[in-house]
GROMACS .gro file of C-alpha atoms in nm:
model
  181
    1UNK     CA    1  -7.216  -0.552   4.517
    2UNK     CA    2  -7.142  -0.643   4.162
    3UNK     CA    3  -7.093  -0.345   4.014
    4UNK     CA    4  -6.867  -0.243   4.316
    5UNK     CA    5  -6.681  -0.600   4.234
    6UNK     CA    6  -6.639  -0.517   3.897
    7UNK     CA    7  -6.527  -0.137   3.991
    8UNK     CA    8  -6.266  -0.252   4.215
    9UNK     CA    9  -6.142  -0.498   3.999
   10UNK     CA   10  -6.152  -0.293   3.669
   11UNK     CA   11  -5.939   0.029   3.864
   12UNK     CA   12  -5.720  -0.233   4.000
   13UNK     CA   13  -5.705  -0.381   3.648
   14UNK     CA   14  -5.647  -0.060   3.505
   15UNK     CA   15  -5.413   0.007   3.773
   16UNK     CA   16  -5.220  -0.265   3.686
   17UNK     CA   17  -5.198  -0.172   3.367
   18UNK     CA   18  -5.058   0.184   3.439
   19UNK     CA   19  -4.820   0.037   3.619
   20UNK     CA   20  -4.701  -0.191   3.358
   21UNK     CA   21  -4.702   0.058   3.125
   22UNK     CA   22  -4.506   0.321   3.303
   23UNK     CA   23  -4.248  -0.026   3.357
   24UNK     CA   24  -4.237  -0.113   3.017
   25UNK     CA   25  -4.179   0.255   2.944
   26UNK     CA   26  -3.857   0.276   3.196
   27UNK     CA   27  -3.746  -0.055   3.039
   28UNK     CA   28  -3.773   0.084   2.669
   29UNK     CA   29  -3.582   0.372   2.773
   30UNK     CA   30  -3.318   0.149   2.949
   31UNK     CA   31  -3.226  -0.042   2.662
   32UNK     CA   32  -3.294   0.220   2.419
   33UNK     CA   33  -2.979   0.423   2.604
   34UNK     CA   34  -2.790   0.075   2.615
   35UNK     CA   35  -2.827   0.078   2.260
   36UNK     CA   36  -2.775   0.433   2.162
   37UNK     CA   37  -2.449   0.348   2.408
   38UNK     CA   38  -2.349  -0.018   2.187
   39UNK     CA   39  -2.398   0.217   1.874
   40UNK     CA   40  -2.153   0.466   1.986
   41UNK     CA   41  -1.933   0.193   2.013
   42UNK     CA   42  -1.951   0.001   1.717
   43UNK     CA   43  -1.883   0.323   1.520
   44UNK     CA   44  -1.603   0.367   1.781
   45UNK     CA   45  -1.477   0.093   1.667
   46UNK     CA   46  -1.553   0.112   1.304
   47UNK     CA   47  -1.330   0.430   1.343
   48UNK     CA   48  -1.060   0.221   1.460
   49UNK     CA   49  -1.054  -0.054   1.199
   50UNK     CA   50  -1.029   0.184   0.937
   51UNK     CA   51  -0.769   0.360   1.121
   52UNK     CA   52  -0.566   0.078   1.110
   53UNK     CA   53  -0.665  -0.042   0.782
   54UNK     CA   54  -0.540   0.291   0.685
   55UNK     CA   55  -0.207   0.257   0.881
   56UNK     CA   56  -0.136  -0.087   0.756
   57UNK     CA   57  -0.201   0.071   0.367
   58UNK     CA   58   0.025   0.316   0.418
   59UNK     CA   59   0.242   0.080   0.580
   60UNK     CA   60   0.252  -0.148   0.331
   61UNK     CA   61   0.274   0.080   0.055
   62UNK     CA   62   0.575   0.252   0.175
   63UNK     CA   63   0.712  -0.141   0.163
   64UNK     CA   64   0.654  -0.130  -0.166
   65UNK     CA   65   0.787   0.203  -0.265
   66UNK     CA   66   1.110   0.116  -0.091
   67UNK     CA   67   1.165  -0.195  -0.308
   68UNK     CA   68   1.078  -0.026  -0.612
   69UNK     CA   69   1.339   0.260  -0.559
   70UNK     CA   70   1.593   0.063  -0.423
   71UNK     CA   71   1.540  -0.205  -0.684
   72UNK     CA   72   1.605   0.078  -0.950
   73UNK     CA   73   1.844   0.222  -0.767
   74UNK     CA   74   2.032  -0.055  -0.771
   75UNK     CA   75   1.977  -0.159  -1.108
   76UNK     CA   76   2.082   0.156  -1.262
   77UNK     CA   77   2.313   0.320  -1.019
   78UNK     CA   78   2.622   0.132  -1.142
   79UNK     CA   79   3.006   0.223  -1.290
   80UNK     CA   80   3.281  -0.005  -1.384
   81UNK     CA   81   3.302  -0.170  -1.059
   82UNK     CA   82   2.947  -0.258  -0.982
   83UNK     CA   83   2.846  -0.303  -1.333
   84UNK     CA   84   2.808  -0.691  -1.263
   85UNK     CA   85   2.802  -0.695  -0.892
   86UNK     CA   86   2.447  -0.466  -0.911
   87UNK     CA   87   2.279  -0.817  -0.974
   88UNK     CA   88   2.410  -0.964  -0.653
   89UNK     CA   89   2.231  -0.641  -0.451
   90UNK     CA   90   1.943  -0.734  -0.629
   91UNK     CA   91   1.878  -1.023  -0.464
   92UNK     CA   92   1.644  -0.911  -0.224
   93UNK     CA   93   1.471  -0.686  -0.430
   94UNK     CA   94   1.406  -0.898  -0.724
   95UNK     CA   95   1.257  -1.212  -0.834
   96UNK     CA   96   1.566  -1.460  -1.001
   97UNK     CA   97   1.344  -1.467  -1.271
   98UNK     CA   98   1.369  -1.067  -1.297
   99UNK     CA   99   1.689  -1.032  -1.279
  100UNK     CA  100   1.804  -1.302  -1.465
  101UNK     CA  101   1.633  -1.088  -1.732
  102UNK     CA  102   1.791  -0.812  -1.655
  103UNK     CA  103   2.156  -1.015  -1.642
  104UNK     CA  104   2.042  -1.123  -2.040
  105UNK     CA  105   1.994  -0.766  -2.109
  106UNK     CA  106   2.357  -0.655  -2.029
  107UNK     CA  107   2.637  -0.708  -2.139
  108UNK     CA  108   2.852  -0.993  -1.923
  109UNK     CA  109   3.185  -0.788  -1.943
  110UNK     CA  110   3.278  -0.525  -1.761
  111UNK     CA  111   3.267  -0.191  -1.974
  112UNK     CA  112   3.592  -0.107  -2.124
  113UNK     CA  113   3.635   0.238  -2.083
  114UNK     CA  114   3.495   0.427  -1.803
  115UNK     CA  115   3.093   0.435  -1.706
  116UNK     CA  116   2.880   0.590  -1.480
  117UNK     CA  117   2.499   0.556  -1.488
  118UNK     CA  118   2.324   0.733  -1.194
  119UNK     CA  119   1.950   0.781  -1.114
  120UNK     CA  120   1.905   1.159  -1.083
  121UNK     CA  121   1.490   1.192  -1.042
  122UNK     CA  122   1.261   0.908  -0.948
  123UNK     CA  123   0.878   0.926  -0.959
  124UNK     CA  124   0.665   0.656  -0.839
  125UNK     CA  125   0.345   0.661  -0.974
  126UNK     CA  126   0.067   0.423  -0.787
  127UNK     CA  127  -0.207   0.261  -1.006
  128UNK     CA  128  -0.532   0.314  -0.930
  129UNK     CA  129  -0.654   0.016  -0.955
  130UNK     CA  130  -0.366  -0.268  -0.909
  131UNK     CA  131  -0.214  -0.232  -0.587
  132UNK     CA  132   0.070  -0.417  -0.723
  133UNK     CA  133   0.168  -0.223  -0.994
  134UNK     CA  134   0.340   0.099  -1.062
  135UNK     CA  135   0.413   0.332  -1.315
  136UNK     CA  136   0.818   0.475  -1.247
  137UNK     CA  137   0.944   0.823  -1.391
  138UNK     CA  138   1.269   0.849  -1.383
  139UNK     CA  139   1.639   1.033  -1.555
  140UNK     CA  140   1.942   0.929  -1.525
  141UNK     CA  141   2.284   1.037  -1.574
  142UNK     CA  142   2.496   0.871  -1.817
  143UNK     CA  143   2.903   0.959  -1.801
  144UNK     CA  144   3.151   0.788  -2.016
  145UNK     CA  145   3.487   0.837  -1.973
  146UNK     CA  146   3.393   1.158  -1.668
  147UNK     CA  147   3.250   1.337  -1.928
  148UNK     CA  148   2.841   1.352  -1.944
  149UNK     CA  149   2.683   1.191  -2.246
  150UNK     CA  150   2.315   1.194  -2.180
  151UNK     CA  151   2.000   1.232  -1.940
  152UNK     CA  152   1.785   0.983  -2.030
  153UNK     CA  153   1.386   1.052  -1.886
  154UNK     CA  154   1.237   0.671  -1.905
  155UNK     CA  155   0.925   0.541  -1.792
  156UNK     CA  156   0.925   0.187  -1.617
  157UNK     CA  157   0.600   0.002  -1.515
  158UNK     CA  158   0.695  -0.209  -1.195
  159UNK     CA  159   0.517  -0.515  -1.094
  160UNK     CA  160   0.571  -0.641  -0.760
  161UNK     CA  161   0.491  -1.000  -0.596
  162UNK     CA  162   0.428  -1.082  -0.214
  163UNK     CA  163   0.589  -1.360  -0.047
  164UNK     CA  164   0.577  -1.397   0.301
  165UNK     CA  165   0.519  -1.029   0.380
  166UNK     CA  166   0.792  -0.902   0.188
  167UNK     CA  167   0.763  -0.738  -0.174
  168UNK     CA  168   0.997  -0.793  -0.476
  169UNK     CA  169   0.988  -0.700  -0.799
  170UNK     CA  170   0.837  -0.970  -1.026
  171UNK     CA  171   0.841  -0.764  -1.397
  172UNK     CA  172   1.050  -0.442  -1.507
  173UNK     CA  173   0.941  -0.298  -1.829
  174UNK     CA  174   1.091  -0.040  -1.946
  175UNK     CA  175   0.838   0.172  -2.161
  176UNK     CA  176   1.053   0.384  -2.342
  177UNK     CA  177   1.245   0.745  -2.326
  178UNK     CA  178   1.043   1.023  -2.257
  179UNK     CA  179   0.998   1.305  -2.492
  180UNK     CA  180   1.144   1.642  -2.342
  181UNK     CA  181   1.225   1.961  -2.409
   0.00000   0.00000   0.00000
C-alpha cells in the first residue's frame, strides 16, 4: 500500500511537474515574443528620433546658412546708394556689436564717384567640429565709375550666436584674398 502511495503520488508529482513545465515553457515563449515585439519597437523608434534629429540638423543648418549668405550679401552687395543703408539691413542678421565693427571699418561718407561691389560666388564651408562656425569662400565684383576694377576671391570665417531660436552673426573675419590664377 505504501509503495502504491508513494507511486501515485510521485507520477502525480511528476505529473505536476510536466505540467508546470510545459506552462512555464508557453509563458517563456509569451513574453519572449512580447519582447522580441517591444524590441522592434524601441528600434522603431530609435529610427524615428534620429530621423528627426536629422531633420531638425538640417533644419537648423539651413537657418544658419541663410544668415550667413544674406548677412554677406548684404554686407557686400552695396553701390552709392546703399553704401550706408547696408548696415540698417543688417540688423537682423548681425549682432550690434558686429556691425558696429563693420560701420568702423568703412568709411562714413558716401563714395564720391561711382561704386559697385557685388558678391559673384559664395561658398559656405561647415566646420567639422563647431557647429557654429564657418569658413566663407567668396569673389566679388568691384566697379568704379561702370567700369570693372577687380575680382577679389576672400575667405571669411563666420561665427554665429543663438538667441531665441534665431541665428546672427556674432564675428566676421575676414582672412585675407585668395591666391588665384
Amino acid at each position: 500500500m505504501k509503495k502504491l502511495l508513494l507511486t501515485v503520488t510521485g507520477t502525480v508529482t511528476v505529473l505536476i511537474l510536466i505540467v508546470s513545465l510545459f506552462s512555464l515553457n508557453q509563458t517563456n515563449q509569451a513574453l519572449e515574443s512580447k519582447l522580441s515585439k517591444k524590441e522592434n519597437e524601441l528600434k522603431t523608434m530609435e529610427q524615428l528620433i534620429n530621423q528627426e534629429d536629422k531633420f531638425t540638423d538640417t533644419v537648423a543648418n539651413q537657418k544658419k546658412l541663410t544668415v550667413i549668405e544674406e548677412g554677406l550679401r548684404t554686407y557686400l552687395d552695396y553701390d552709392n546708394d546703399t553704401y550706408l543703408t547696408r548696415f540698417e539691413h543688417l540688423q537682423n542678421k548681425a549682432t550690434d556689436e558686429t556691425i558696429q565693427r563693420l560701420k568702423e571699418l568703412s568709411s562714413t561718407d558716401p563714395p564720391l564717384l561711382d561704386v559697385n561691389n557685388q558678391v559673384m560666388e559664395l561658398t559656405i564651408y561647415l566646420h567639422p567640429t563647431e557647429e557654429l562656425i564657418f569658413l566663407v569662400q567668396l569673389t566679388t565684383e568691384y566697379s568704379l565709375d561702370h567700369e570693372v576694377v577687380s575680382h577679389l576671391p576672400q575667405l571669411y570665417q563666420v561665427t554665429l550666436i543663438e538667441t531665441n531660436e534665431e541665428y546672427h552673426i556674432s564675428q566676421l573675419t575676414n582672412l585675407g584674398l585668395i591666391a588665384t590664377n
